[in-house]
mmCIF file of C-alpha atoms in Angstrom:
data_model
loop_
_atom_site.group_PDB
_atom_site.id
_atom_site.type_symbol
_atom_site.label_atom_id
_atom_site.label_comp_id
_atom_site.label_asym_id
_atom_site.label_seq_id
_atom_site.Cartn_x
_atom_site.Cartn_y
_atom_site.Cartn_z
ATOM 1 C CA MET A 29 -0.021 -0.096 -0.217
ATOM 2 C CA LYS A 30 2.675 2.511 1.030
ATOM 3 C CA LYS A 31 5.881 3.178 -0.924
ATOM 4 C CA THR A 32 8.011 6.102 1.138
ATOM 5 C CA LEU A 33 11.583 7.253 0.900
ATOM 6 C CA TRP A 34 12.797 10.072 2.856
ATOM 7 C CA LEU A 35 16.381 11.460 2.394
ATOM 8 C CA ALA A 36 18.506 10.850 5.738
ATOM 9 C CA ALA A 37 19.816 13.952 7.403
ATOM 10 C CA PRO A 38 23.717 13.160 6.400
ATOM 11 C CA PHE A 39 22.745 13.183 2.838
ATOM 12 C CA LEU A 40 21.514 16.585 3.006
ATOM 13 C CA MET A 41 25.117 17.728 3.517
ATOM 14 C CA LEU A 42 26.321 16.344 0.024
ATOM 15 C CA PRO A 43 25.546 18.952 -2.729
ATOM 16 C CA ALA A 44 25.663 16.524 -5.707
ATOM 17 C CA LEU A 45 23.463 14.080 -4.078
ATOM 18 C CA SER A 46 21.209 16.655 -2.678
ATOM 19 C CA ALA A 47 20.792 18.176 -6.516
ATOM 20 C CA GLN A 48 20.274 14.821 -7.909
ATOM 21 C CA ALA A 49 17.361 14.043 -5.494
ATOM 22 C CA GLN A 50 15.893 17.552 -6.373
ATOM 23 C CA SER A 51 15.509 16.628 -10.039
ATOM 24 C CA GLY A 52 15.134 12.918 -9.754
ATOM 25 C CA GLU A 53 12.303 12.195 -7.098
ATOM 26 C CA PHE A 54 9.324 13.788 -5.015
ATOM 27 C CA ASN A 55 7.138 12.785 -2.565
ATOM 28 C CA MET A 56 3.269 12.279 -3.213
ATOM 29 C CA ILE A 57 0.267 11.758 -1.298
ATOM 30 C CA CYS A 58 -2.345 9.990 -3.454
ATOM 31 C CA SER A 59 -6.153 10.337 -2.353
ATOM 32 C CA ALA A 60 -7.455 8.303 -5.324
ATOM 33 C CA GLN A 61 -7.995 4.427 -5.516
ATOM 34 C CA ALA A 62 -4.725 2.422 -4.904
ATOM 35 C CA ALA A 63 -4.585 0.577 -8.278
ATOM 36 C CA TRP A 64 -4.764 4.265 -9.965
ATOM 37 C CA CYS A 65 -2.192 5.857 -7.644
ATOM 38 C CA ASN A 66 0.207 3.066 -8.294
ATOM 39 C CA MET A 67 -0.221 2.769 -12.155
ATOM 40 C CA LEU A 68 0.432 6.929 -12.160
ATOM 41 C CA ALA A 69 3.582 6.235 -10.089
ATOM 42 C CA VAL A 70 4.838 3.470 -12.163
ATOM 43 C CA THR A 71 3.905 4.795 -15.450
ATOM 44 C CA PHE A 72 5.513 8.134 -14.488
ATOM 45 C CA GLU A 73 8.776 6.775 -13.350
ATOM 46 C CA LYS A 74 9.106 4.653 -16.545
ATOM 47 C CA SER A 75 8.272 7.291 -18.969
ATOM 48 C CA GLN A 76 9.690 10.389 -17.306
ATOM 49 C CA GLY A 77 12.756 8.869 -15.181
ATOM 50 C CA VAL A 78 11.624 10.618 -11.815
ATOM 51 C CA LYS A 79 11.032 8.553 -8.784
ATOM 52 C CA VAL A 80 7.581 8.720 -6.931
ATOM 53 C CA ASN A 81 7.854 8.104 -3.235
ATOM 54 C CA MET A 82 3.895 7.750 -2.681
ATOM 55 C CA THR A 83 1.757 7.367 0.313
ATOM 56 C CA LEU A 84 -1.770 6.451 -0.036
ATOM 57 C CA LYS A 85 -4.399 8.472 2.068
ATOM 58 C CA GLY A 86 -7.964 9.489 2.087
ATOM 59 C CA SER A 87 -8.489 13.116 1.518
ATOM 60 C CA GLY A 88 -9.339 14.039 5.377
ATOM 61 C CA GLU A 89 -6.168 12.091 6.355
ATOM 62 C CA ALA A 90 -4.276 13.688 3.784
ATOM 63 C CA ILE A 91 -5.148 17.337 4.689
ATOM 64 C CA ALA A 92 -4.480 16.400 8.331
ATOM 65 C CA GLN A 93 -0.806 15.462 7.507
ATOM 66 C CA ILE A 94 -0.200 18.358 5.297
ATOM 67 C CA MET A 95 -1.316 20.714 8.308
ATOM 68 C CA ALA A 96 0.777 18.705 10.377
ATOM 69 C CA GLU A 97 4.016 19.324 8.401
ATOM 70 C CA ARG A 98 3.169 22.949 7.860
ATOM 71 C CA ALA A 99 6.442 24.062 9.380
ATOM 72 C CA ASN A 100 8.628 21.425 7.666
ATOM 73 C CA PRO A 101 6.877 20.018 4.415
ATOM 74 C CA LYS A 102 7.960 16.497 3.662
ATOM 75 C CA THR A 103 5.155 15.994 0.867
ATOM 76 C CA ASP A 104 5.808 17.737 -2.519
ATOM 77 C CA LEU A 105 2.332 17.162 -4.400
ATOM 78 C CA TRP A 106 -1.208 15.836 -3.474
ATOM 79 C CA PHE A 107 -3.215 13.988 -6.271
ATOM 80 C CA GLY A 108 -6.721 12.965 -6.129
ATOM 81 C CA GLY A 109 -9.572 13.063 -3.340
ATOM 82 C CA THR A 110 -12.322 15.640 -3.328
ATOM 83 C CA GLY A 111 -11.792 19.193 -4.134
ATOM 84 C CA ASP A 112 -13.089 20.746 -0.998
ATOM 85 C CA PRO A 113 -10.099 19.907 1.080
ATOM 86 C CA HIS A 114 -7.765 21.064 -1.728
ATOM 87 C CA LEU A 115 -9.530 24.439 -1.330
ATOM 88 C CA GLN A 116 -9.161 24.401 2.481
ATOM 89 C CA ALA A 117 -5.593 23.770 1.893
ATOM 90 C CA ALA A 118 -5.321 26.687 -0.495
ATOM 91 C CA GLU A 119 -7.106 28.930 1.637
ATOM 92 C CA GLN A 120 -4.632 28.114 4.660
ATOM 93 C CA GLY A 121 -1.771 28.732 2.468
ATOM 94 C CA LEU A 122 -0.416 25.115 2.580
ATOM 95 C CA THR A 123 -0.394 24.888 -1.276
ATOM 96 C CA MET A 124 1.352 27.183 -3.922
ATOM 97 C CA GLU A 125 0.070 29.160 -6.805
ATOM 98 C CA TYR A 126 0.855 27.546 -10.034
ATOM 99 C CA LYS A 127 -0.973 28.243 -13.485
ATOM 100 C CA SER A 128 -0.413 25.276 -15.983
ATOM 101 C CA PRO A 129 -0.338 26.388 -19.441
ATOM 102 C CA THR A 130 -2.623 23.113 -20.015
ATOM 103 C CA LEU A 131 -5.491 25.034 -18.206
ATOM 104 C CA PRO A 132 -7.074 26.238 -21.413
ATOM 105 C CA LYS A 133 -7.628 22.516 -22.501
ATOM 106 C CA LEU A 134 -9.326 21.509 -19.322
ATOM 107 C CA HIS A 135 -13.253 21.583 -18.775
ATOM 108 C CA ASP A 136 -14.857 24.682 -17.482
ATOM 109 C CA TRP A 137 -15.330 23.300 -13.836
ATOM 110 C CA ALA A 138 -11.703 22.338 -13.627
ATOM 111 C CA GLN A 139 -10.673 25.822 -14.855
ATOM 112 C CA LYS A 140 -13.174 27.354 -12.361
ATOM 113 C CA GLN A 141 -11.647 25.291 -9.591
ATOM 114 C CA ALA A 142 -8.340 26.425 -10.304
ATOM 115 C CA ALA A 143 -9.575 30.179 -10.331
ATOM 116 C CA GLN A 144 -11.384 29.859 -7.071
ATOM 117 C CA SER A 145 -8.265 28.441 -5.149
ATOM 118 C CA GLY A 146 -5.986 31.508 -6.519
ATOM 119 C CA TYR A 147 -4.642 28.681 -8.922
ATOM 120 C CA LYS A 148 -3.354 26.708 -5.927
ATOM 121 C CA THR A 149 -5.212 23.640 -6.985
ATOM 122 C CA VAL A 150 -6.802 22.452 -10.189
ATOM 123 C CA GLY A 151 -9.503 19.990 -11.085
ATOM 124 C CA ILE A 152 -8.371 16.728 -12.403
ATOM 125 C CA TYR A 153 -11.658 14.695 -12.681
ATOM 126 C CA SER A 154 -15.172 14.733 -11.569
ATOM 127 C CA GLY A 155 -17.802 12.422 -10.478
ATOM 128 C CA PRO A 156 -21.373 12.387 -8.981
ATOM 129 C CA LEU A 157 -22.580 11.545 -5.556
ATOM 130 C CA GLY A 158 -25.191 8.523 -5.421
ATOM 131 C CA PHE A 159 -25.951 5.241 -4.178
ATOM 132 C CA GLY A 160 -24.566 1.724 -4.753
ATOM 133 C CA TYR A 161 -26.665 -1.288 -4.176
ATOM 134 C CA ASN A 162 -26.054 -5.082 -4.282
ATOM 135 C CA THR A 163 -28.788 -6.413 -6.533
ATOM 136 C CA GLU A 164 -28.583 -10.004 -5.153
ATOM 137 C CA LEU A 165 -29.089 -8.638 -1.522
ATOM 138 C CA LEU A 166 -32.082 -6.388 -2.593
ATOM 139 C CA ALA A 167 -33.794 -9.341 -4.400
ATOM 140 C CA LYS A 168 -32.936 -11.677 -1.522
ATOM 141 C CA LYS A 169 -34.411 -9.131 1.144
ATOM 142 C CA LYS A 170 -37.313 -8.146 -1.240
ATOM 143 C CA LEU A 171 -36.151 -4.373 -0.887
ATOM 144 C CA ALA A 172 -36.619 -1.815 -3.740
ATOM 145 C CA VAL A 173 -34.019 0.260 -5.261
ATOM 146 C CA PRO A 174 -33.691 3.434 -3.568
ATOM 147 C CA LYS A 175 -34.062 6.342 -5.990
ATOM 148 C CA THR A 176 -34.224 9.558 -3.840
ATOM 149 C CA TRP A 177 -32.669 10.583 -0.655
ATOM 150 C CA ALA A 178 -35.752 10.268 1.040
ATOM 151 C CA ASP A 179 -35.887 6.616 0.309
ATOM 152 C CA LEU A 180 -32.834 5.925 2.413
ATOM 153 C CA LEU A 181 -35.094 6.658 5.504
ATOM 154 C CA LYS A 182 -37.435 4.069 4.911
ATOM 155 C CA PRO A 183 -37.607 1.621 8.074
ATOM 156 C CA GLU A 184 -36.848 -1.572 5.706
ATOM 157 C CA TYR A 185 -33.289 -0.299 5.211
ATOM 158 C CA LYS A 186 -32.502 -0.149 9.134
ATOM 159 C CA GLY A 187 -28.810 -1.531 9.068
ATOM 160 C CA GLU A 188 -28.657 -1.935 5.483
ATOM 161 C CA ILE A 189 -26.533 1.194 4.467
ATOM 162 C CA GLN A 190 -23.074 1.954 4.887
ATOM 163 C CA SER A 191 -21.580 5.675 4.692
ATOM 164 C CA ALA A 192 -18.351 6.969 5.294
ATOM 165 C CA ASN A 193 -17.128 9.124 8.092
ATOM 166 C CA PRO A 194 -16.924 12.947 7.121
ATOM 167 C CA ALA A 195 -14.086 13.415 9.618
ATOM 168 C CA SER A 196 -11.918 11.399 7.583
ATOM 169 C CA SER A 197 -13.621 11.125 4.221
ATOM 170 C CA GLY A 198 -14.271 13.895 1.595
ATOM 171 C CA THR A 199 -17.031 11.569 0.102
ATOM 172 C CA ALA A 200 -18.951 11.834 3.240
ATOM 173 C CA TYR A 201 -18.291 15.525 3.630
ATOM 174 C CA THR A 202 -19.571 16.020 0.131
ATOM 175 C CA MET A 203 -22.766 14.292 1.132
ATOM 176 C CA ILE A 204 -23.310 16.567 4.032
ATOM 177 C CA ALA A 205 -22.635 19.793 2.044
ATOM 178 C CA THR A 206 -25.105 18.442 -0.776
ATOM 179 C CA LEU A 207 -27.675 17.857 1.776
ATOM 180 C CA VAL A 208 -27.354 21.248 3.167
ATOM 181 C CA GLN A 209 -27.822 23.027 -0.153
ATOM 182 C CA LEU A 210 -30.549 20.707 -1.172
ATOM 183 C CA MET A 211 -32.529 20.996 2.192
ATOM 184 C CA GLY A 212 -30.931 23.713 4.081
ATOM 185 C CA GLU A 213 -28.662 23.113 7.127
ATOM 186 C CA ASP A 214 -31.235 22.482 9.896
ATOM 187 C CA GLN A 215 -33.456 20.352 7.661
ATOM 188 C CA ALA A 216 -30.445 18.403 6.397
ATOM 189 C CA LEU A 217 -29.259 17.785 10.000
ATOM 190 C CA GLU A 218 -32.647 16.224 10.971
ATOM 191 C CA TYR A 219 -32.295 14.117 7.811
ATOM 192 C CA LEU A 220 -29.072 12.892 8.738
ATOM 193 C CA LYS A 221 -30.043 11.914 12.491
ATOM 194 C CA LYS A 222 -32.752 10.012 10.952
ATOM 195 C CA LEU A 223 -30.478 8.349 8.329
ATOM 196 C CA HIS A 224 -28.244 7.375 11.272
ATOM 197 C CA GLY A 225 -30.692 4.740 12.482
ATOM 198 C CA ASN A 226 -30.450 3.095 9.184
ATOM 199 C CA ILE A 227 -26.614 3.067 8.975
ATOM 200 C CA GLY A 228 -25.021 -0.068 9.840
ATOM 201 C CA ALA A 229 -21.364 1.239 9.729
ATOM 202 C CA TYR A 230 -19.576 4.484 8.932
ATOM 203 C CA THR A 231 -16.080 3.581 7.267
ATOM 204 C CA ARG A 232 -12.803 5.447 7.378
ATOM 205 C CA SER A 233 -12.592 5.706 3.457
ATOM 206 C CA GLY A 234 -15.112 7.015 0.916
ATOM 207 C CA THR A 235 -14.404 3.882 -1.186
ATOM 208 C CA GLY A 236 -15.050 1.623 1.640
ATOM 209 C CA PRO A 237 -19.165 1.336 1.579
ATOM 210 C CA ILE A 238 -19.388 0.582 -2.148
ATOM 211 C CA LYS A 239 -16.616 -2.109 -1.803
ATOM 212 C CA ALA A 240 -18.773 -3.595 1.191
ATOM 213 C CA VAL A 241 -21.637 -3.569 -0.934
ATOM 214 C CA ALA A 242 -20.009 -5.193 -3.973
ATOM 215 C CA ARG A 243 -18.841 -8.184 -1.627
ATOM 216 C CA GLY A 244 -22.080 -8.580 -0.005
ATOM 217 C CA GLU A 245 -21.074 -7.126 3.437
ATOM 218 C CA ALA A 246 -23.867 -4.172 3.182
ATOM 219 C CA THR A 247 -26.796 -3.743 0.771
ATOM 220 C CA ILE A 248 -26.724 0.110 -0.065
ATOM 221 C CA SER A 249 -23.882 2.469 -0.158
ATOM 222 C CA ILE A 250 -23.846 6.211 -0.350
ATOM 223 C CA SER A 251 -20.838 6.605 -2.617
ATOM 224 C CA PHE A 252 -19.517 8.354 -5.796
ATOM 225 C CA VAL A 253 -21.109 6.417 -8.218
ATOM 226 C CA HIS A 254 -18.178 6.436 -10.501
ATOM 227 C CA ASP A 255 -16.699 3.832 -7.942
ATOM 228 C CA GLY A 256 -19.408 1.168 -9.260
ATOM 229 C CA PRO A 257 -18.476 0.258 -12.769
ATOM 230 C CA GLY A 258 -15.059 -0.968 -11.588
ATOM 231 C CA GLU A 259 -16.744 -3.276 -8.983
ATOM 232 C CA LYS A 260 -19.033 -4.541 -11.327
ATOM 233 C CA ALA A 261 -16.246 -5.230 -13.907
ATOM 234 C CA GLN A 262 -14.905 -7.639 -11.685
ATOM 235 C CA GLY A 263 -17.950 -9.602 -11.445
ATOM 236 C CA PHE A 264 -19.790 -8.274 -8.231
ATOM 237 C CA PRO A 265 -23.381 -7.706 -8.323
ATOM 238 C CA LEU A 266 -23.388 -4.181 -8.052
ATOM 239 C CA GLU A 267 -25.376 -1.279 -9.721
ATOM 240 C CA THR A 268 -25.513 2.431 -8.928
ATOM 241 C CA ILE A 269 -28.117 5.182 -9.304
ATOM 242 C CA THR A 270 -28.226 8.986 -8.623
ATOM 243 C CA PRO A 271 -30.943 10.481 -6.422
ATOM 244 C CA SER A 272 -33.725 11.889 -8.724
ATOM 245 C CA ASP A 273 -33.933 14.737 -6.231
ATOM 246 C CA GLY A 274 -30.981 15.997 -7.035
ATOM 247 C CA THR A 275 -27.038 15.324 -5.851
ATOM 248 C CA GLY A 276 -23.573 16.946 -5.614
ATOM 249 C CA ALA A 277 -20.561 16.204 -7.553
ATOM 250 C CA GLU A 278 -16.911 16.155 -6.534
ATOM 251 C CA ILE A 279 -14.099 17.741 -8.411
ATOM 252 C CA GLY A 280 -11.029 15.581 -7.469
ATOM 253 C CA SER A 281 -8.064 17.946 -7.390
ATOM 254 C CA MET A 282 -4.248 18.175 -7.439
ATOM 255 C CA SER A 283 -2.164 20.536 -5.611
ATOM 256 C CA ILE A 284 1.743 21.443 -5.148
ATOM 257 C CA ILE A 285 2.555 21.687 -1.637
ATOM 258 C CA LYS A 286 4.027 25.027 -0.470
ATOM 259 C CA GLY A 287 7.577 24.632 0.664
ATOM 260 C CA SER A 288 8.087 21.579 -1.664
ATOM 261 C CA ARG A 289 11.750 20.253 -1.598
ATOM 262 C CA ASN A 290 11.340 18.724 -4.984
ATOM 263 C CA LEU A 291 9.492 21.316 -6.778
ATOM 264 C CA ASP A 292 10.982 20.745 -10.446
ATOM 265 C CA ALA A 293 9.800 17.094 -10.168
ATOM 266 C CA ALA A 294 6.621 17.845 -8.591
ATOM 267 C CA LYS A 295 5.876 20.130 -11.352
ATOM 268 C CA LYS A 296 6.651 17.688 -13.950
ATOM 269 C CA PHE A 297 4.293 15.181 -12.543
ATOM 270 C CA TYR A 298 1.710 18.114 -12.280
ATOM 271 C CA GLU A 299 1.806 18.805 -16.034
ATOM 272 C CA TRP A 300 2.139 15.020 -17.006
ATOM 273 C CA ALA A 301 -0.934 14.219 -14.908
ATOM 274 C CA LEU A 302 -2.952 16.715 -16.831
ATOM 275 C CA THR A 303 -2.178 15.242 -20.366
ATOM 276 C CA PRO A 304 -4.819 12.906 -21.984
ATOM 277 C CA SER A 305 -2.486 10.017 -21.916
ATOM 278 C CA ALA A 306 -1.955 10.289 -18.267
ATOM 279 C CA GLN A 307 -5.756 10.828 -17.525
ATOM 280 C CA ALA A 308 -6.763 7.950 -19.649
ATOM 281 C CA LEU A 309 -4.955 5.777 -16.865
ATOM 282 C CA GLY A 310 -7.855 6.293 -14.772
ATOM 283 C CA ALA A 311 -10.417 3.985 -16.750
ATOM 284 C CA ALA A 312 -7.136 1.582 -17.523
ATOM 285 C CA THR A 313 -7.366 0.805 -13.689
ATOM 286 C CA LEU A 314 -11.330 0.678 -13.832
ATOM 287 C CA GLN A 315 -11.695 4.109 -12.345
ATOM 288 C CA PHE A 316 -14.739 6.037 -14.378
ATOM 289 C CA GLN A 317 -14.600 9.653 -13.179
ATOM 290 C CA LEU A 318 -14.898 12.318 -16.025
ATOM 291 C CA PRO A 319 -11.277 13.467 -16.956
ATOM 292 C CA SER A 320 -10.485 17.225 -16.690
ATOM 293 C CA ASN A 321 -8.653 17.422 -20.056
ATOM 294 C CA LYS A 322 -11.524 17.806 -22.829
ATOM 295 C CA GLU A 323 -9.219 15.812 -25.213
ATOM 296 C CA THR A 324 -8.873 12.798 -23.187
ATOM 297 C CA LYS A 325 -11.090 9.926 -24.584
ATOM 298 C CA VAL A 326 -13.965 9.279 -22.218
ATOM 299 C CA ASP A 327 -14.789 5.533 -21.520
ATOM 300 C CA PRO A 328 -18.385 4.741 -22.038
ATOM 301 C CA ARG A 329 -18.725 3.482 -18.393
ATOM 302 C CA VAL A 330 -18.057 7.115 -17.176
ATOM 303 C CA PRO A 331 -21.472 8.457 -15.663
ATOM 304 C CA ASP A 332 -23.250 10.714 -18.058
ATOM 305 C CA PHE A 333 -23.617 13.968 -16.556
ATOM 306 C CA ARG A 334 -26.148 15.011 -18.955
ATOM 307 C CA LYS A 335 -28.517 12.484 -17.324
ATOM 308 C CA ILE A 336 -28.031 13.143 -13.858
ATOM 309 C CA LYS A 337 -29.832 16.113 -11.730
ATOM 310 C CA LEU A 338 -26.941 18.032 -10.283
ATOM 311 C CA ILE A 339 -27.140 20.888 -7.854
ATOM 312 C CA ASN A 340 -25.352 23.902 -8.304
ATOM 313 C CA TYR A 341 -22.660 22.900 -5.801
ATOM 314 C CA ASP A 342 -21.092 25.865 -4.131
ATOM 315 C CA TYR A 343 -17.436 24.555 -4.126
ATOM 316 C CA ALA A 344 -15.966 27.925 -2.855
ATOM 317 C CA LYS A 345 -18.290 28.048 0.220
ATOM 318 C CA TYR A 346 -18.059 24.516 1.120
ATOM 319 C CA GLY A 347 -14.136 24.226 0.605
ATOM 320 C CA GLN A 348 -13.661 26.972 3.285
ATOM 321 C CA THR A 349 -11.805 25.555 6.386
ATOM 322 C CA ALA A 350 -14.274 27.267 9.009
ATOM 323 C CA GLU A 351 -17.292 25.945 7.153
ATOM 324 C CA ARG A 352 -16.119 22.306 6.702
ATOM 325 C CA ARG A 353 -14.940 22.189 10.371
ATOM 326 C CA ARG A 354 -18.262 23.731 11.432
ATOM 327 C CA LEU A 355 -20.500 21.100 9.573
ATOM 328 C CA ILE A 356 -18.193 18.048 10.549
ATOM 329 C CA GLN A 357 -18.272 19.169 14.291
ATOM 330 C CA ARG A 358 -22.081 19.671 14.047
ATOM 331 C CA TRP A 359 -22.626 16.338 12.483
ATOM 332 C CA GLU A 360 -20.315 14.801 15.095
ATOM 333 C CA LYS A 361 -22.336 16.367 18.088
ATOM 334 C CA ASP A 362 -25.927 16.211 16.664
ATOM 335 C CA VAL A 363 -25.746 12.795 14.647
ATOM 336 C CA ASN A 364 -22.754 10.662 15.398
ATOM 337 C CA SER A 365 -23.343 10.773 19.179
ATOM 338 C CA LEU A 366 -26.946 9.094 18.752
ATOM 339 C CA PRO A 367 -27.365 5.553 19.269
ATOM 340 C CA ARG A 368 -28.093 3.279 16.403
#
């Protein structure tokens, strides 16, 4: 799962080796699926001759580490994960401004993400929030497919649903922010209290629930639906649906850490990751988000955004540090403290 290589202190005294490290390797946190992260690292190393020292972390854990390293950054680049914590990192001055010459080739939503952050992050993919469900379990338990957010509150779903924990998962925070924008904050918290009674488990990772559903460990998940086709391609009885009453979408992002010790190598990866060939590696590893580069060939299994009722998600507001912290704390106090 983890590949890490830190320079030992004595080597920092050797100018030649230090210069070689500066151009020949960098340290990356990857918050995308492990298979995709590993494919990116291996392909970049082979094609560009730059070593990637990679750590896999969910977006909530990633920003916590970057904040903890603020005075002495060990990470050079953060790839993937929901855009809200990337915007939070930008707001706190944890990431550096960088305008890629590739920006005009990206979809408008990716360019807007960059502009909103002061060009301290950029959108690399997007994917809608929805539900995953195990077709065999639904049939066995004689349960209907949930089609709206309200459906998840039905008593027959008690204990059948998995969601991630918003304290560690950007997916779950996107769910809270989506519901607040759909219903209003107080009504959304009341909804989440009722939903809490139907939740069988909260997972640490945003991909945990849909994997559990695919393997028959849960019946329904609240997930990004682009995570579904990859599980289905492996033979699991999984389908996905987006709620007909509206949903949000993530903008997976990429940021260079302020104070990067291997800046040239980090920038080289940043530019490479925005190319169509690099972005096509997502689908090659059964990841079906919509790539941000308009020239990237889109796999037919990528969710069709034209058929989804998307809210006008306010990424700037809900990516703010104070707003994110406040909503998560309210969820912890008002919802997660309740018995199930």
